[in-house]
PDB file of C-alpha atoms in Angstrom:
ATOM      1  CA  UNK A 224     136.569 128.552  80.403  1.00 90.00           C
ATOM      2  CA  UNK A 225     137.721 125.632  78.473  1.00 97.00           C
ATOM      3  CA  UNK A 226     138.213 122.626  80.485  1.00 98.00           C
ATOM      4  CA  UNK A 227     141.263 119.424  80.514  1.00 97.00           C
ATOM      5  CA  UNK A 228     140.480 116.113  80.334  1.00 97.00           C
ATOM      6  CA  UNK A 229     140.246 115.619  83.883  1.00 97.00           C
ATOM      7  CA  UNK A 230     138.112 118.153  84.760  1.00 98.00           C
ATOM      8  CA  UNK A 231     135.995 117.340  82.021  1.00 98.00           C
ATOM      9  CA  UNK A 232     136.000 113.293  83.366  1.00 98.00           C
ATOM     10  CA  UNK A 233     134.910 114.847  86.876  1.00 98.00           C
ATOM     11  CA  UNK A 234     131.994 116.922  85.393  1.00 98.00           C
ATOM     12  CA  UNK A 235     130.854 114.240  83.859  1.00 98.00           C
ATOM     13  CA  UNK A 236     130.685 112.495  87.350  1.00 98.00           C
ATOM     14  CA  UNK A 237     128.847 114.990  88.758  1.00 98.00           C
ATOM     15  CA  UNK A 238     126.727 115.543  85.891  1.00 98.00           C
ATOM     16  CA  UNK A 239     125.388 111.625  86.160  1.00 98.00           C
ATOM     17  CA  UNK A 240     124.294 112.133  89.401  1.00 98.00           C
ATOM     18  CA  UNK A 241     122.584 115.314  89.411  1.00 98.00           C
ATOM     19  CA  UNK A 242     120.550 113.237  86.483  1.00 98.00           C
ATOM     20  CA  UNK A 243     120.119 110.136  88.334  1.00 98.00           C
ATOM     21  CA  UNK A 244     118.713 111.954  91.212  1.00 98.00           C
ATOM     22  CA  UNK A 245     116.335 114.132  89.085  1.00 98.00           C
ATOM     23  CA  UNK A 246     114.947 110.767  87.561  1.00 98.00           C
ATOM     24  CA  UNK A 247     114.925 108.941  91.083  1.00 98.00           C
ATOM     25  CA  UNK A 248     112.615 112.159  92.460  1.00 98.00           C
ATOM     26  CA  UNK A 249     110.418 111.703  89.716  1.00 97.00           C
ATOM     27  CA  UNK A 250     108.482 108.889  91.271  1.00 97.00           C
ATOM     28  CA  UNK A 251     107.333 110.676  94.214  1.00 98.00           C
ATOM     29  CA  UNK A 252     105.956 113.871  92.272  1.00 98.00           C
ATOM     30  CA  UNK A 253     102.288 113.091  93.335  1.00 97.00           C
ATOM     31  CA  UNK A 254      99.282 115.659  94.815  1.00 98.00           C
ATOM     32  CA  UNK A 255      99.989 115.316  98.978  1.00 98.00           C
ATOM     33  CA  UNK A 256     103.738 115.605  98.666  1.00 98.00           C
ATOM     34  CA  UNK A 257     105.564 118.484 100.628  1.00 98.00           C
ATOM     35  CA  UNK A 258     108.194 120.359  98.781  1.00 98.00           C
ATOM     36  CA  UNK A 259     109.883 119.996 101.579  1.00 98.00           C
ATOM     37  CA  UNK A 260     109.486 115.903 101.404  1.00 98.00           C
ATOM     38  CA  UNK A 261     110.792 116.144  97.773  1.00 98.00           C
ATOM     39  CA  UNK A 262     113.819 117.859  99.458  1.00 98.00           C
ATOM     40  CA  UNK A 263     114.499 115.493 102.093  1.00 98.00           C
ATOM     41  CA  UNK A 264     114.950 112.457  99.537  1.00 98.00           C
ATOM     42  CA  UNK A 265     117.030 114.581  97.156  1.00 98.00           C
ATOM     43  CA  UNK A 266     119.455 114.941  99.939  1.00 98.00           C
ATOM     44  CA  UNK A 267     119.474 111.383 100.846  1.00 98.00           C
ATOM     45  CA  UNK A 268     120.139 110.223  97.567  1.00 98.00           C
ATOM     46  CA  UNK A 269     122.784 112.790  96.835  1.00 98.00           C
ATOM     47  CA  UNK A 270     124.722 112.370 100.080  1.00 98.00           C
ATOM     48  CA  UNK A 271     124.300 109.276 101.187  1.00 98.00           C
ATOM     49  CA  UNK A 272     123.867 107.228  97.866  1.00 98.00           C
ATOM     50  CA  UNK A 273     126.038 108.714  95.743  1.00 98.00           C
ATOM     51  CA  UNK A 274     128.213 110.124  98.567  1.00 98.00           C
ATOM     52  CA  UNK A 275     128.087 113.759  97.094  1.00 98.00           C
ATOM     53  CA  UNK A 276     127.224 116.953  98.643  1.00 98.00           C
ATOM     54  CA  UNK A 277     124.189 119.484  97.584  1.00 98.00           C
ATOM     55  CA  UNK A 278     125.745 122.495  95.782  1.00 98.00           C
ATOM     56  CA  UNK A 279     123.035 124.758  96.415  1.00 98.00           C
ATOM     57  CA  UNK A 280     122.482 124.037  99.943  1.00 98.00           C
ATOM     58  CA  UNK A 281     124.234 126.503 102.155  1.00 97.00           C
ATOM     59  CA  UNK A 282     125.159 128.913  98.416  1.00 97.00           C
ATOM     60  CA  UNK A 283     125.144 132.031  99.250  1.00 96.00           C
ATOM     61  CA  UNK A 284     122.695 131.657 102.255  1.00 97.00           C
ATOM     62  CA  UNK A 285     119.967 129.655 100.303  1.00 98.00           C
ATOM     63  CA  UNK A 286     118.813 127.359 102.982  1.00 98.00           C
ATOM     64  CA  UNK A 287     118.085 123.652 101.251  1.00 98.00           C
ATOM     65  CA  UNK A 288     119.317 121.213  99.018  1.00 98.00           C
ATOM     66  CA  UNK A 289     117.571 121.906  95.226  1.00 98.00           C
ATOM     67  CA  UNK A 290     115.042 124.404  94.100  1.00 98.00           C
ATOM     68  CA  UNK A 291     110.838 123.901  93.572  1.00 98.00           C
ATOM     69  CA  UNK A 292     109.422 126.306  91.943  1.00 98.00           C
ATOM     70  CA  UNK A 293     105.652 125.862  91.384  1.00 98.00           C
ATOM     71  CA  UNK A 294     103.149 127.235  88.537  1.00 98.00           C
ATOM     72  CA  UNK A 295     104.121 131.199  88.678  1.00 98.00           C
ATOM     73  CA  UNK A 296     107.583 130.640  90.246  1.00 98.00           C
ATOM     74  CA  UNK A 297     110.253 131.295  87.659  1.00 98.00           C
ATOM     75  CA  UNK A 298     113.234 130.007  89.504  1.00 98.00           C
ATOM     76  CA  UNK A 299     114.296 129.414  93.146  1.00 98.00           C
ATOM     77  CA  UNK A 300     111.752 128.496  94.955  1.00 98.00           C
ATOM     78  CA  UNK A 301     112.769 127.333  98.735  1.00 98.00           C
ATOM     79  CA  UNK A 302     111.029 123.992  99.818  1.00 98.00           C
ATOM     80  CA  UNK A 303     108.886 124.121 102.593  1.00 98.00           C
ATOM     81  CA  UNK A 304     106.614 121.600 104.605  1.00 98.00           C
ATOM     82  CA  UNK A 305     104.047 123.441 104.371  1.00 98.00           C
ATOM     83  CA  UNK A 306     103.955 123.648 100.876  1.00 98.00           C
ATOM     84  CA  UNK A 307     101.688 120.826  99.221  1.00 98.00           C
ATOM     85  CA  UNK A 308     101.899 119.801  96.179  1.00 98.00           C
ATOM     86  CA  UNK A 309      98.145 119.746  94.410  1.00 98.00           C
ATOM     87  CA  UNK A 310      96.737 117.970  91.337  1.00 98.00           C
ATOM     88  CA  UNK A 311      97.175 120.054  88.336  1.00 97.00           C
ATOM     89  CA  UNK A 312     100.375 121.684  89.586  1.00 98.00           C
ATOM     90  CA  UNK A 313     103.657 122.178  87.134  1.00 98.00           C
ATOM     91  CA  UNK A 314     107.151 122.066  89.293  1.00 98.00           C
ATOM     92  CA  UNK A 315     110.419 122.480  88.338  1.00 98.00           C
ATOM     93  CA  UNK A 316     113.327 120.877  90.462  1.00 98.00           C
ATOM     94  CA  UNK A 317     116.375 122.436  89.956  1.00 98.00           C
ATOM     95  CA  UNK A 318     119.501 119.832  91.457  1.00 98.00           C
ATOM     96  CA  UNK A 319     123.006 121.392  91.287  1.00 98.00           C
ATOM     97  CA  UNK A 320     125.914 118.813  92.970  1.00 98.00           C
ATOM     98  CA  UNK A 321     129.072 119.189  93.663  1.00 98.00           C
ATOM     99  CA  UNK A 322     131.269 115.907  93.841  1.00 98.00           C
ATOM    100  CA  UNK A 323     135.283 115.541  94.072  1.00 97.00           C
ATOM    101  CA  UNK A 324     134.669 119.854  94.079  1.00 97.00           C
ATOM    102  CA  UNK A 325     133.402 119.832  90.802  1.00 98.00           C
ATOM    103  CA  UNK A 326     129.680 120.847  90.301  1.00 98.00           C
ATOM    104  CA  UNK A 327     126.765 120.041  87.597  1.00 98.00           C
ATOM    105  CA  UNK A 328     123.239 121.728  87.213  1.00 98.00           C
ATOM    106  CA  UNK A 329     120.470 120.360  85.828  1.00 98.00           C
ATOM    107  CA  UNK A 330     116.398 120.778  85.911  1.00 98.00           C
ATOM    108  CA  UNK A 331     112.959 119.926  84.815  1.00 98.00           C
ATOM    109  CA  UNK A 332     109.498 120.021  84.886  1.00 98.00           C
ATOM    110  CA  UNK A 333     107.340 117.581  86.227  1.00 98.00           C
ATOM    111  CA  UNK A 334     103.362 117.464  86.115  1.00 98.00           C
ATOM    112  CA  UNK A 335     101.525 116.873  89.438  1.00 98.00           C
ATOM    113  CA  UNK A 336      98.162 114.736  88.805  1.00 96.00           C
ATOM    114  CA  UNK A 337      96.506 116.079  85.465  1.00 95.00           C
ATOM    115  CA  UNK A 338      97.315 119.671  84.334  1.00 92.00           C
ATOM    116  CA  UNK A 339      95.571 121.217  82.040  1.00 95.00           C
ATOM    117  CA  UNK A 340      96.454 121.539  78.531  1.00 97.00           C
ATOM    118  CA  UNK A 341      97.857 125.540  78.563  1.00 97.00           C
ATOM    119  CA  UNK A 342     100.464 123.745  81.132  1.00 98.00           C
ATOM    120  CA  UNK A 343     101.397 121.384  79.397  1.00 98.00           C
ATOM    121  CA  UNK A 344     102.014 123.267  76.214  1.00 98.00           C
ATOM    122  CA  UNK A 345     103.656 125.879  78.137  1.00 98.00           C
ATOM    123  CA  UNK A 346     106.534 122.592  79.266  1.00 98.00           C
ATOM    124  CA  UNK A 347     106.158 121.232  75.934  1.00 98.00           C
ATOM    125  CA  UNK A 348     107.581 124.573  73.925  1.00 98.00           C
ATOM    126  CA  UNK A 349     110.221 124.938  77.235  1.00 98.00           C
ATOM    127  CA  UNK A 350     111.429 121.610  76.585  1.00 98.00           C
ATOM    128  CA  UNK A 351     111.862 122.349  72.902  1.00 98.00           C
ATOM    129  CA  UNK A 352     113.541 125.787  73.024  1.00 98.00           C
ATOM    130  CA  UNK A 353     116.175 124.393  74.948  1.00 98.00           C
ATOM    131  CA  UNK A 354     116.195 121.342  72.888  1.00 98.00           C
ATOM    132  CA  UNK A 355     116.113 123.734  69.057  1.00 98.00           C
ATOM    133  CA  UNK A 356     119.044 126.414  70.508  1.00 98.00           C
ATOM    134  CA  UNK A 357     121.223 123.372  71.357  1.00 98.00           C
ATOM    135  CA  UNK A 358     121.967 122.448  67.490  1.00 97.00           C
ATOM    136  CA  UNK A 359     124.259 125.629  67.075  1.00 97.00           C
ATOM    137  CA  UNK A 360     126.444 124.624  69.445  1.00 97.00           C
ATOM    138  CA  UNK A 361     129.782 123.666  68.090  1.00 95.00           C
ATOM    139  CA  UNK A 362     133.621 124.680  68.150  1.00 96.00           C
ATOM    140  CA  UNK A 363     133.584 128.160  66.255  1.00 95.00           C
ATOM    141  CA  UNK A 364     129.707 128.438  66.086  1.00 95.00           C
ATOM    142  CA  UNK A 365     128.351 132.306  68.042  1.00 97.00           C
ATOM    143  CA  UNK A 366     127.074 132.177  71.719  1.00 97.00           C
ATOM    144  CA  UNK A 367     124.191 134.926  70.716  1.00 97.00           C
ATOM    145  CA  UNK A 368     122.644 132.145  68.242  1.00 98.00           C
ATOM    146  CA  UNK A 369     121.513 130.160  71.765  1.00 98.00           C
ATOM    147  CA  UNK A 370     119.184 133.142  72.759  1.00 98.00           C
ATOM    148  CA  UNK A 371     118.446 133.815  69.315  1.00 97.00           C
ATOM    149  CA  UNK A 372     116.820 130.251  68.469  1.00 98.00           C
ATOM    150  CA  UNK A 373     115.155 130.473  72.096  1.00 98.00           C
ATOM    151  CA  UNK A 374     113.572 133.626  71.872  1.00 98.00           C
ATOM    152  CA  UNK A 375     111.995 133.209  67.963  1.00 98.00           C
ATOM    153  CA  UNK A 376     110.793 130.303  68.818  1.00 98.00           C
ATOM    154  CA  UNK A 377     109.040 131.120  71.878  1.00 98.00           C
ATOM    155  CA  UNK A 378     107.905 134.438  71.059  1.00 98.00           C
ATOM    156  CA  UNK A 379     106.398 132.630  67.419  1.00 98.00           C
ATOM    157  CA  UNK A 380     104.467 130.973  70.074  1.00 98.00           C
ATOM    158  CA  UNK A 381     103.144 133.381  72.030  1.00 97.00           C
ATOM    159  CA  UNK A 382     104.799 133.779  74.605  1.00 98.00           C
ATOM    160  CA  UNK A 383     108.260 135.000  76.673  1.00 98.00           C
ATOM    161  CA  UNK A 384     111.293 134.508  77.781  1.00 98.00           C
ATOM    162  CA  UNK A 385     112.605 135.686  81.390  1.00 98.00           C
ATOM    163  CA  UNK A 386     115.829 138.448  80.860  1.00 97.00           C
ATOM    164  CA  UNK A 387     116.645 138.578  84.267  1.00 96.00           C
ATOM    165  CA  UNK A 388     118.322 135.108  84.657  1.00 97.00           C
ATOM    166  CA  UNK A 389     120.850 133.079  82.734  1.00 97.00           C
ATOM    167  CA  UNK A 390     122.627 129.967  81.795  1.00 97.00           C
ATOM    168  CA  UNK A 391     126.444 130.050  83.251  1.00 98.00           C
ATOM    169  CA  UNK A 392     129.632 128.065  83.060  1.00 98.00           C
ATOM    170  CA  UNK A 393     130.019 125.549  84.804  1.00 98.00           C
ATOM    171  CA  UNK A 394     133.103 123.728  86.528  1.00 98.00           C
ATOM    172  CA  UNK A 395     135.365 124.105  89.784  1.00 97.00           C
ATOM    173  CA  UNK A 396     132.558 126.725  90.780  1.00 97.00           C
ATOM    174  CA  UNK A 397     128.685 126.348  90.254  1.00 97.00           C
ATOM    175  CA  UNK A 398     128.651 129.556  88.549  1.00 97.00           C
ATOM    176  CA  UNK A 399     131.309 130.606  86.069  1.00 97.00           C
ATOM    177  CA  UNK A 400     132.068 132.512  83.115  1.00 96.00           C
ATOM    178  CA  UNK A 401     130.440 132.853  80.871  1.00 95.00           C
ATOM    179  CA  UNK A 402     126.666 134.063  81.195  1.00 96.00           C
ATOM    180  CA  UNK A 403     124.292 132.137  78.964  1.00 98.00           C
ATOM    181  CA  UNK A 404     121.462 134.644  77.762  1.00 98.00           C
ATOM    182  CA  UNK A 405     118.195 132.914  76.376  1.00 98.00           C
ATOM    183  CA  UNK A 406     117.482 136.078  74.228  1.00 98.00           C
ATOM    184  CA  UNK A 407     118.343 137.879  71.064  1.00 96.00           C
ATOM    185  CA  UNK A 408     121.705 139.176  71.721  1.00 95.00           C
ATOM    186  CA  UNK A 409     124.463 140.491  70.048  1.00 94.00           C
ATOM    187  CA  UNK A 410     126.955 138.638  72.261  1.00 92.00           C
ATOM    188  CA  UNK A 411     130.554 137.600  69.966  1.00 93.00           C
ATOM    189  CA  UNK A 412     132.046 134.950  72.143  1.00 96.00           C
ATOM    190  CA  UNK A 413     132.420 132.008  70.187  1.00 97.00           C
ATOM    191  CA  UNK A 414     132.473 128.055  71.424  1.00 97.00           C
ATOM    192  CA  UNK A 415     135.151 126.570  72.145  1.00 97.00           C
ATOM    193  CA  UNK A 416     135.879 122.658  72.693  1.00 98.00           C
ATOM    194  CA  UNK A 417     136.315 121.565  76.068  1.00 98.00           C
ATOM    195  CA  UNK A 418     133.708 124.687  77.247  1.00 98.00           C
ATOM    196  CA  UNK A 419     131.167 123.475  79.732  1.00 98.00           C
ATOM    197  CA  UNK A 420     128.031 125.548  80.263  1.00 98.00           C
ATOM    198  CA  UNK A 421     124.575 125.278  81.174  1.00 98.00           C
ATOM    199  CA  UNK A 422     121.610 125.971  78.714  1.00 98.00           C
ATOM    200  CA  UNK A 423     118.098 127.121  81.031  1.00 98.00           C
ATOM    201  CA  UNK A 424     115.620 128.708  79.671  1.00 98.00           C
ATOM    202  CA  UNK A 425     112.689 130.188  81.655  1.00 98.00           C
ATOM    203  CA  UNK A 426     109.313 131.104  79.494  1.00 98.00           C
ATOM    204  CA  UNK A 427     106.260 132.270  80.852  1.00 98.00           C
ATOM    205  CA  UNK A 428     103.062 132.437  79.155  1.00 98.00           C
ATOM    206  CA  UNK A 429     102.402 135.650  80.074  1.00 97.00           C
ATOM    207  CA  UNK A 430     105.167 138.906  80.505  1.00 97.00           C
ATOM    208  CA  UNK A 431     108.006 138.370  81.025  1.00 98.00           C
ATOM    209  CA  UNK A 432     108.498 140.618  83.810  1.00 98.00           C
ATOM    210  CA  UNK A 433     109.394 138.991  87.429  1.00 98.00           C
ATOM    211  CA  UNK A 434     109.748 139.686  90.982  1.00 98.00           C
ATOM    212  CA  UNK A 435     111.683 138.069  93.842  1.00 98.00           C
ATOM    213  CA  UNK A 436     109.737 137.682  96.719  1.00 98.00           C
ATOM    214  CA  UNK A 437     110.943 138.466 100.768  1.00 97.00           C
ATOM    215  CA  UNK A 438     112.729 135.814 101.434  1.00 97.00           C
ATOM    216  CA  UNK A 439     114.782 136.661  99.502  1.00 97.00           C
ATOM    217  CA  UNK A 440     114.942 133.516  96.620  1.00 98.00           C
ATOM    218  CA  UNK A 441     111.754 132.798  95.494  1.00 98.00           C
ATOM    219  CA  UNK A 442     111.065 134.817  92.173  1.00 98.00           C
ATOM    220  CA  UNK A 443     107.691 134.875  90.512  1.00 98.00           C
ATOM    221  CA  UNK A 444     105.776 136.068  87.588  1.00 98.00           C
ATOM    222  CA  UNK A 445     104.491 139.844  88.171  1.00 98.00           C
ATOM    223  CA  UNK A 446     101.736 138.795  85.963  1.00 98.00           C
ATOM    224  CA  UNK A 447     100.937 135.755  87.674  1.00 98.00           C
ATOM    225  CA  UNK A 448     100.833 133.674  84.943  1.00 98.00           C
ATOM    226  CA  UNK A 449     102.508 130.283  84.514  1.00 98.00           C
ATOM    227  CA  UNK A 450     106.726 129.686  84.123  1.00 98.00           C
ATOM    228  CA  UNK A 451     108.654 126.722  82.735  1.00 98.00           C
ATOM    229  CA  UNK A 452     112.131 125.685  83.288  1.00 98.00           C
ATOM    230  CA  UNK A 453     114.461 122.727  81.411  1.00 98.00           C
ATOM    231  CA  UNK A 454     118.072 123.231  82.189  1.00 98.00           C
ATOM    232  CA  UNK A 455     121.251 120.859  81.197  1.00 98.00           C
ATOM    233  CA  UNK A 456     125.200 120.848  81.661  1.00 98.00           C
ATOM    234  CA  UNK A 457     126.562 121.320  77.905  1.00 98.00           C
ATOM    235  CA  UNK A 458     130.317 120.126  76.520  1.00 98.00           C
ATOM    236  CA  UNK A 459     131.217 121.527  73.501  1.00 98.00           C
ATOM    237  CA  UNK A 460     132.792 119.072  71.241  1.00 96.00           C
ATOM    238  CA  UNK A 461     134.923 118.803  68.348  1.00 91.00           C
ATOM    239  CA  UNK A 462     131.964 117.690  66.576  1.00 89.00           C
ATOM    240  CA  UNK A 463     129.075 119.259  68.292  1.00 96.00           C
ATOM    241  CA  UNK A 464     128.323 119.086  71.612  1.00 98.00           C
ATOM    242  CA  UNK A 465     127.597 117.009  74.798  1.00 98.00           C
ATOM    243  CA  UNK A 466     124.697 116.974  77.059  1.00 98.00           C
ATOM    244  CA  UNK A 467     126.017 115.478  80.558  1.00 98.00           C
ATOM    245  CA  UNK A 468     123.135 115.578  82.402  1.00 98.00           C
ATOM    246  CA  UNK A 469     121.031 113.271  80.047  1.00 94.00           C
TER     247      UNK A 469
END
């Protein structure tokens, strides 16, 4: 789990352009845009501007290049041409690349038109929790204090974090040890430097129970209500930490 300086000089590579190309897709986050669209110019920036590849495309069957996942989708959602983005929407866009075979992961929300202000609260405390759980990360500090900080913050208010997905190191694969949790936990592994991870929460505003739909991927509130995503790649440092994917 704890990385040299060479694979920690490639993550970082990585890393900036999973960020770049998050920021570069922000501009065309507008009502009328296909989530398919949005997935056609993240694959044209990743491949054939920063001559990268796509980490989720083809993983494990899932059949595009980053994730959308609109209003009640938690995570995962596929991108489809037929699915238009409206005014007053919430999406998350979820890029993972691989580059020299070694991968980043990174996402955020974006608002579509106006949304209304329980949306953009619901982003605003996502953003935070992430933001709050990342101060305990240092060489020696606890793992469980992540999901601890996450889930008293969120639940003070109101509302609840998803159980059924984590945060996960990071590196040669797109998923390694160890598993992230966003809840109160009583896991002992401590941080080490040189550790890369990701950080994700997902908090609805409603229950935090979920469903994954049939194809497979896409997985939504039960309750229907709204869900929030921020997600970055994490170095532990000597003194702290590292966020790659600024």
């Amino acid at each position: 789990m704890i990385k040299n300086l060479k694979e920690i000089k490639n993550i970082k590579i990585s890393s900036k352009i999973a960020s770049e190309t998050l920021f570069y897709i922000s501009k065309y986050i507008k009502p009328g845009i296909s989530t398919g669209k949005i997935n056609d110019i993240c694959y044209d920036r990743i491949v054939n501007y920063h001559n990268a590849y796509p980490a989720s495309l083809k993983y494990m069957g899932y059949p595009k290049s980053i994730c959308t996942s609109i209003n009640d989708v938690v995570c995962h959602g596929i991108p489809d041409y037929n699915c238009i983005l409206n005014d007053g929407d919430i999406i998350n866009i979820d890029i993972a690349v691989c580059k020299n075979n070694y991968y980043s992961d990174t996402s955020k929300m974006f608002f579509v038109g106006k949304p209304n202000n329980l949306a953009i609260k619901l982003c605003k405390v996502t953003k935070k929790s992430l933001y709050l759980s990342l101060n305990c990360i240092k060489n020696g500090g606890q793992f469980k204090n992540i999901g601890n900080i996450i889930q008293n913050y969120v639940n003070s208010k109101g509302y609840s974090v998803v159980k059924n997905y984590c945060g996960h190191g990071i590196g040669k694969k797109l998923h390694e040890k160890p598993n992230v949790l966003h809840y109160k936990n009583n896991c002992n592994l401590i941080f080490k430097t040189g550790m890369i991870f990701t950080v994700e929460p997902m908090i609805n505003i409603g229950s935090e129970d979920t469903f994954v739909m049939n194809d497979g991927w896409t997985v939504k509130t039960k309750d229907g209500s709204l869900s929030a995503q921020y997600e970055h790649t994490i170095l532990v440092t000597d003194s702290g930490y590292q966020i790659l994917t600024l």
